[in-house]
Amino acid sequence: MQPKRLAREAYTVAWVCALPLEMAAANAMLDDTHEPLAMNPNDSNVYAFGRIGPHNVVIAYLPSGHLGMVNAAVVANDIRRSFPSIHIWLMVGIGGGVPGKVDIRLGDVVVSHPTGGSSGVLQYDVGKAILDGRFERTRTLCKPPQSVLTAVANLRAKHEAQRNEVPAILADMEKRNPYMSEYLYKSMGEDRLFQAFYEHAAGDTCDDCDMSQVVERELRPEADTPRIHYGIIASGNQVMKHAQTRDRLAKDQGIICFEVEAADLMDNFPCLVVRGICDYADSHKTKQWQRYAAATAAAT
């Protein structure tokens, strides 16, 4: 069937991604795709258009080489100029999980959730955090609109009573997109968490790391994977790679996830942030879990 071409005013949901792999996962969630629209030459965003349920969705990602908070805000400003009817903003992609009281594993999903005076996302000054471990909140960010918070509350209540639908959605994604096998479930046996004091040895994998420094955890049944968590996401201009700083900040503010794009977006746009966990916000970073984490976040 020929894809539809809709007017700009027909799109009400903006889904913002920072990486091509996040956009690929987002595209795979569309029930229908729409024809691309001619864009203003001053709008440098990369777009895809489609429908999810009753919603017409614009998916946008930051042009190559433009990772970071300020650039996310530039992308959002271009979206707002090009699509005046947008009233729901989503930022969906990958992030680093905080191990601790909340049993977060690779491939799990964290959804930003307002707590106390927080919008669900906190900005911190990474430079000072690295030097002395202190958290510095620089401003109060916008909360998502009440309609979005209500929808999230309903989804959370549903997940308390029954298994989430992420595995079924990913299975359907595989049927429709057989070349996306790298976006499917990884074995829990490949999920390694190292002691916070133990730094990465060398290289792109942990093959040369001391496996005696791996934290022993109970294997989670595959039927209970992935889990969806709700809480505070910390956003900064640099990727968090220091586990002891991660733990100090997390303990101080109740943070359960770190990422690098959302804060500047939420300064002007009331946005819900969804992050699939691809690493533990430490020095042991690999790309092995990124595609699966992007897919679980998109499917949530």
Short mmCIF file of C-alpha atoms in Angstrom, two decimals:
data_model
loop_
_atom_site.label_atom_id
_atom_site.label_comp_id
_atom_site.label_asym_id
_atom_site.label_seq_id
_atom_site.Cartn_x
_atom_site.Cartn_y
_atom_site.Cartn_z
CA MET A 1 0.00 0.00 0.00
CA GLN A 2 1.28 3.45 -0.92
CA PRO A 3 2.45 5.41 2.17
CA LYS A 4 0.34 8.41 3.06
CA ARG A 5 1.58 11.97 2.85
CA LEU A 6 0.23 14.09 5.70
CA ALA A 7 0.33 17.80 6.32
CA ARG A 8 2.83 19.08 8.88
CA GLU A 9 -0.04 20.09 11.16
CA ALA A 10 -1.18 16.44 11.39
CA TYR A 11 1.81 15.42 13.53
CA THR A 12 1.32 15.70 17.29
CA VAL A 13 4.14 13.55 18.74
CA ALA A 14 7.87 14.26 18.45
CA TRP A 15 10.21 11.33 19.14
CA VAL A 16 13.80 12.59 19.46
CA CYS A 17 16.82 10.30 19.07
CA ALA A 18 20.53 11.02 19.36
CA LEU A 19 22.00 8.10 17.40
CA PRO A 20 21.21 6.29 14.13
CA LEU A 21 20.74 3.00 16.00
CA GLU A 22 18.12 4.70 18.20
CA MET A 23 16.33 5.99 15.12
CA ALA A 24 16.38 2.53 13.54
CA ALA A 25 14.71 1.10 16.65
CA ALA A 26 12.15 3.91 16.61
CA ASN A 27 11.32 3.35 12.94
CA ALA A 28 10.76 -0.33 13.66
CA MET A 29 7.99 0.57 16.12
CA LEU A 30 5.85 2.40 13.54
CA ASP A 31 2.55 0.76 12.65
CA ASP A 32 2.55 2.64 9.33
CA THR A 33 5.13 4.79 7.62
CA HIS A 34 4.33 8.07 5.89
CA GLU A 35 5.94 9.71 2.89
CA PRO A 36 8.71 12.17 3.75
CA LEU A 37 7.98 15.87 3.58
CA ALA A 38 10.05 18.59 1.96
CA MET A 39 11.87 20.42 4.76
CA ASN A 40 13.11 23.94 5.23
CA PRO A 41 16.80 24.07 4.13
CA ASN A 42 17.63 25.59 7.52
CA ASP A 43 16.27 22.48 9.28
CA SER A 44 19.17 20.01 9.35
CA ASN A 45 17.37 17.26 11.29
CA VAL A 46 17.00 13.76 9.88
CA TYR A 47 13.30 12.81 9.93
CA ALA A 48 11.03 9.80 9.58
CA PHE A 49 7.24 9.96 9.66
CA GLY A 50 4.57 7.46 10.62
CA ARG A 51 1.79 6.34 12.91
CA ILE A 52 1.79 4.50 16.25
CA GLY A 53 -1.75 3.64 17.31
CA PRO A 54 -3.84 6.80 16.90
CA HIS A 55 -0.82 9.13 16.97
CA ASN A 56 1.00 10.64 13.99
CA VAL A 57 4.67 10.70 14.95
CA VAL A 58 7.71 12.65 13.77
CA ILE A 59 10.95 10.81 14.53
CA ALA A 60 14.03 13.03 14.47
CA TYR A 61 17.66 12.44 15.24
CA LEU A 62 20.64 14.68 15.73
CA PRO A 63 22.82 15.02 12.62
CA SER A 64 26.03 13.00 12.73
CA GLY A 65 28.62 14.36 15.15
CA HIS A 66 26.16 16.51 17.12
CA LEU A 67 25.77 14.49 20.33
CA GLY A 68 25.06 16.45 23.50
CA MET A 69 22.52 18.51 25.43
CA VAL A 70 22.77 21.78 23.49
CA ASN A 71 22.40 20.02 20.15
CA ALA A 72 19.33 18.15 21.38
CA ALA A 73 17.73 21.51 22.11
CA VAL A 74 18.64 22.77 18.62
CA VAL A 75 16.98 19.70 17.10
CA ALA A 76 13.84 20.31 19.17
CA ASN A 77 13.65 23.96 18.14
CA ASP A 78 13.78 22.93 14.48
CA ILE A 79 11.02 20.38 15.11
CA ARG A 80 8.81 22.98 16.75
CA ARG A 81 9.24 25.40 13.85
CA SER A 82 8.52 22.73 11.25
CA PHE A 83 5.66 20.95 13.05
CA PRO A 84 3.48 23.44 14.95
CA SER A 85 0.98 20.88 16.32
CA ILE A 86 3.49 18.88 18.39
CA HIS A 87 2.33 18.63 22.00
CA ILE A 88 3.92 15.38 23.16
CA TRP A 89 7.72 15.17 23.32
CA LEU A 90 9.61 11.90 23.82
CA MET A 91 13.36 11.41 24.03
CA VAL A 92 14.08 7.72 23.62
CA GLY A 93 17.44 5.97 23.44
CA ILE A 94 20.25 4.44 25.46
CA GLY A 95 21.76 5.29 28.84
CA GLY A 96 23.89 3.99 31.69
CA GLY A 97 22.23 2.22 34.60
CA VAL A 98 23.04 2.60 38.29
CA PRO A 99 23.37 -0.73 40.09
CA GLY A 100 22.23 -0.70 43.70
CA LYS A 101 18.96 -0.97 45.58
CA VAL A 102 17.10 -1.08 42.27
CA ASP A 103 18.02 -4.29 40.43
CA ILE A 104 18.89 -2.75 37.08
CA ARG A 105 20.37 -5.01 34.42
CA LEU A 106 21.56 -4.42 30.87
CA GLY A 107 18.61 -4.16 28.53
CA ASP A 108 16.25 -2.90 31.23
CA VAL A 109 14.43 0.39 30.64
CA VAL A 110 14.31 3.53 32.80
CA VAL A 111 11.45 6.01 32.38
CA SER A 112 11.89 9.49 33.86
CA HIS A 113 9.50 9.99 36.77
CA PRO A 114 9.01 13.26 38.69
CA THR A 115 9.97 12.90 42.34
CA GLY A 116 9.76 15.66 44.94
CA GLY A 117 10.93 18.87 43.31
CA SER A 118 12.44 17.05 40.33
CA SER A 119 10.93 16.77 36.85
CA GLY A 120 12.36 13.26 36.61
CA VAL A 121 15.56 14.51 34.94
CA LEU A 122 18.37 16.32 36.78
CA GLN A 123 21.24 18.20 35.20
CA TYR A 124 24.58 17.98 36.95
CA ASP A 125 27.93 19.71 36.42
CA VAL A 126 30.18 16.86 35.31
CA GLY A 127 33.47 18.74 35.73
CA LYS A 128 32.92 19.43 39.42
CA ALA A 129 31.37 16.02 39.96
CA ILE A 130 34.49 14.30 38.68
CA LEU A 131 36.75 16.39 40.92
CA ASP A 132 34.97 16.13 44.24
CA GLY A 133 31.88 13.96 43.76
CA ARG A 134 29.43 16.72 44.64
CA PHE A 135 26.15 17.07 42.79
CA GLU A 136 25.33 20.53 41.50
CA ARG A 137 21.77 21.14 40.31
CA THR A 138 21.92 24.06 37.88
CA ARG A 139 18.23 24.60 37.15
CA THR A 140 14.75 23.16 37.45
CA LEU A 141 13.60 21.41 34.29
CA CYS A 142 10.09 21.19 32.83
CA LYS A 143 7.89 18.25 33.78
CA PRO A 144 6.07 16.35 31.03
CA PRO A 145 2.41 17.38 30.56
CA GLN A 146 -0.12 15.84 32.92
CA SER A 147 -1.66 13.77 30.12
CA VAL A 148 1.69 12.05 29.56
CA LEU A 149 2.25 11.50 33.29
CA THR A 150 -1.22 9.96 33.56
CA ALA A 151 -0.48 7.60 30.67
CA VAL A 152 2.82 6.59 32.31
CA ALA A 153 1.04 5.98 35.65
CA ASN A 154 -1.48 3.72 33.91
CA LEU A 155 1.31 1.82 32.18
CA ARG A 156 3.20 1.43 35.45
CA ALA A 157 0.10 0.05 37.19
CA LYS A 158 -0.39 -2.40 34.33
CA HIS A 159 3.20 -3.62 34.65
CA GLU A 160 2.71 -4.22 38.37
CA ALA A 161 0.00 -6.76 37.54
CA GLN A 162 1.39 -8.45 34.43
CA ARG A 163 4.50 -8.87 32.33
CA ASN A 164 5.37 -5.95 30.09
CA GLU A 165 4.86 -6.34 26.35
CA VAL A 166 8.41 -5.52 25.29
CA PRO A 167 9.44 -9.12 24.37
CA ALA A 168 6.31 -9.58 22.24
CA ILE A 169 6.88 -6.24 20.51
CA LEU A 170 10.50 -7.13 19.76
CA ALA A 171 9.45 -10.53 18.40
CA ASP A 172 7.06 -8.75 16.04
CA MET A 173 9.83 -6.33 15.10
CA GLU A 174 12.03 -9.28 14.09
CA LYS A 175 9.29 -10.72 11.86
CA ARG A 176 8.84 -7.41 10.07
CA ASN A 177 12.56 -6.54 10.03
CA PRO A 178 14.59 -9.78 9.82
CA TYR A 179 17.86 -7.86 9.38
CA MET A 180 17.56 -6.36 12.87
CA SER A 181 18.81 -9.46 14.69
CA GLU A 182 21.38 -7.39 16.61
CA TYR A 183 18.48 -5.55 18.27
CA LEU A 184 17.23 -8.74 19.94
CA TYR A 185 17.78 -10.14 23.44
CA LYS A 186 21.29 -10.81 24.71
CA SER A 187 22.06 -13.57 27.18
CA MET A 188 22.11 -12.56 30.84
CA GLY A 189 25.37 -14.49 31.03
CA GLU A 190 26.93 -11.69 28.97
CA ASP A 191 25.80 -9.04 31.50
CA ARG A 192 28.83 -8.29 33.67
CA LEU A 193 28.96 -5.70 36.45
CA PHE A 194 32.42 -4.93 37.83
CA GLN A 195 33.24 -3.61 41.29
CA ALA A 196 33.03 0.18 41.36
CA PHE A 197 36.72 0.60 42.24
CA TYR A 198 37.94 -1.62 39.39
CA GLU A 199 38.79 0.33 36.22
CA HIS A 200 38.58 -1.07 32.70
CA ALA A 201 41.81 -2.75 31.54
CA ALA A 202 42.05 -1.86 27.85
CA GLY A 203 40.42 -2.27 24.47
CA ASP A 204 36.84 -2.24 23.24
CA THR A 205 35.79 -5.31 25.23
CA CYS A 206 36.28 -6.58 28.78
CA ASP A 207 38.15 -9.70 27.64
CA ASP A 208 41.35 -8.50 29.34
CA CYS A 209 39.65 -7.44 32.57
CA ASP A 210 40.04 -9.36 35.84
CA MET A 211 36.91 -11.52 36.07
CA SER A 212 37.45 -11.95 39.80
CA GLN A 213 36.25 -8.33 40.08
CA VAL A 214 32.81 -9.14 38.62
CA VAL A 215 29.99 -8.65 41.14
CA GLU A 216 28.12 -11.89 41.81
CA ARG A 217 24.39 -11.48 41.18
CA GLU A 218 21.54 -13.91 40.84
CA LEU A 219 20.70 -14.71 37.25
CA ARG A 220 17.39 -13.18 36.36
CA PRO A 221 14.93 -15.50 34.58
CA GLU A 222 14.50 -14.61 30.91
CA ALA A 223 10.74 -14.47 31.51
CA ASP A 224 11.42 -11.48 33.80
CA THR A 225 13.51 -9.59 31.24
CA PRO A 226 13.57 -6.71 30.53
CA ARG A 227 12.22 -4.85 33.53
CA ILE A 228 10.91 -1.30 33.34
CA HIS A 229 11.96 1.10 36.11
CA TYR A 230 10.66 4.57 36.94
CA GLY A 231 12.83 7.21 38.58
CA ILE A 232 15.33 10.02 38.24
CA ILE A 233 17.62 10.25 35.22
CA ALA A 234 20.76 12.40 35.45
CA SER A 235 21.85 14.31 32.36
CA GLY A 236 25.20 15.95 31.66
CA ASN A 237 27.37 17.11 28.77
CA GLN A 238 29.77 14.19 29.14
CA VAL A 239 29.22 10.45 29.30
CA MET A 240 29.50 9.14 32.87
CA LYS A 241 32.45 6.71 32.97
CA HIS A 242 33.48 6.78 36.64
CA ALA A 243 31.70 4.23 38.79
CA GLN A 244 32.57 5.72 42.17
CA THR A 245 31.34 9.16 41.10
CA ARG A 246 28.24 7.47 39.69
CA ASP A 247 27.55 5.89 43.05
CA ARG A 248 28.11 9.10 45.03
CA LEU A 249 25.75 11.10 42.83
CA ALA A 250 23.17 8.34 42.75
CA LYS A 251 23.15 8.01 46.53
CA ASP A 252 22.79 11.76 46.99
CA GLN A 253 19.90 12.26 44.55
CA GLY A 254 18.28 8.86 44.01
CA ILE A 255 19.51 8.67 40.42
CA ILE A 256 19.03 5.35 38.60
CA CYS A 257 20.28 6.28 35.11
CA PHE A 258 22.80 8.61 33.44
CA GLU A 259 22.61 10.06 29.92
CA VAL A 260 23.89 13.04 27.91
CA GLU A 261 21.13 14.75 25.91
CA ALA A 262 17.90 15.32 27.80
CA ALA A 263 18.50 18.25 30.15
CA ASP A 264 18.69 21.04 27.58
CA LEU A 265 15.71 19.62 25.73
CA MET A 266 13.63 19.62 28.92
CA ASP A 267 14.65 23.18 29.71
CA ASN A 268 12.20 24.35 27.04
CA PHE A 269 10.13 21.30 26.10
CA PRO A 270 8.11 19.21 28.60
CA CYS A 271 9.61 15.89 27.58
CA LEU A 272 9.35 12.28 28.77
CA VAL A 273 12.74 10.54 28.72
CA VAL A 274 13.02 6.78 28.15
CA ARG A 275 16.41 5.04 28.31
CA GLY A 276 17.40 1.47 27.57
CA ILE A 277 20.35 0.42 29.73
CA CYS A 278 23.41 -0.42 27.61
CA ASP A 279 26.11 -0.15 30.30
CA TYR A 280 26.58 0.65 33.98
CA ALA A 281 27.84 4.25 33.62
CA ASP A 282 31.37 3.08 34.38
CA SER A 283 34.64 2.61 32.49
CA HIS A 284 33.63 -0.84 31.21
CA LYS A 285 31.73 0.45 28.19
CA THR A 286 31.19 -1.64 25.08
CA LYS A 287 28.73 -1.35 22.20
CA GLN A 288 27.53 -4.94 22.64
CA TRP A 289 24.23 -4.02 24.33
CA GLN A 290 23.48 -0.72 22.62
CA ARG A 291 21.13 -1.98 19.90
CA TYR A 292 19.14 -4.22 22.21
CA ALA A 293 18.87 -1.40 24.76
CA ALA A 294 17.69 1.00 22.04
CA ALA A 295 15.05 -1.54 21.02
CA THR A 296 13.74 -2.15 24.54
CA ALA A 297 13.45 1.60 25.13
CA ALA A 298 11.60 2.08 21.84
CA ALA A 299 9.25 -0.83 22.56
CA THR A 300 8.30 0.49 26.00
#
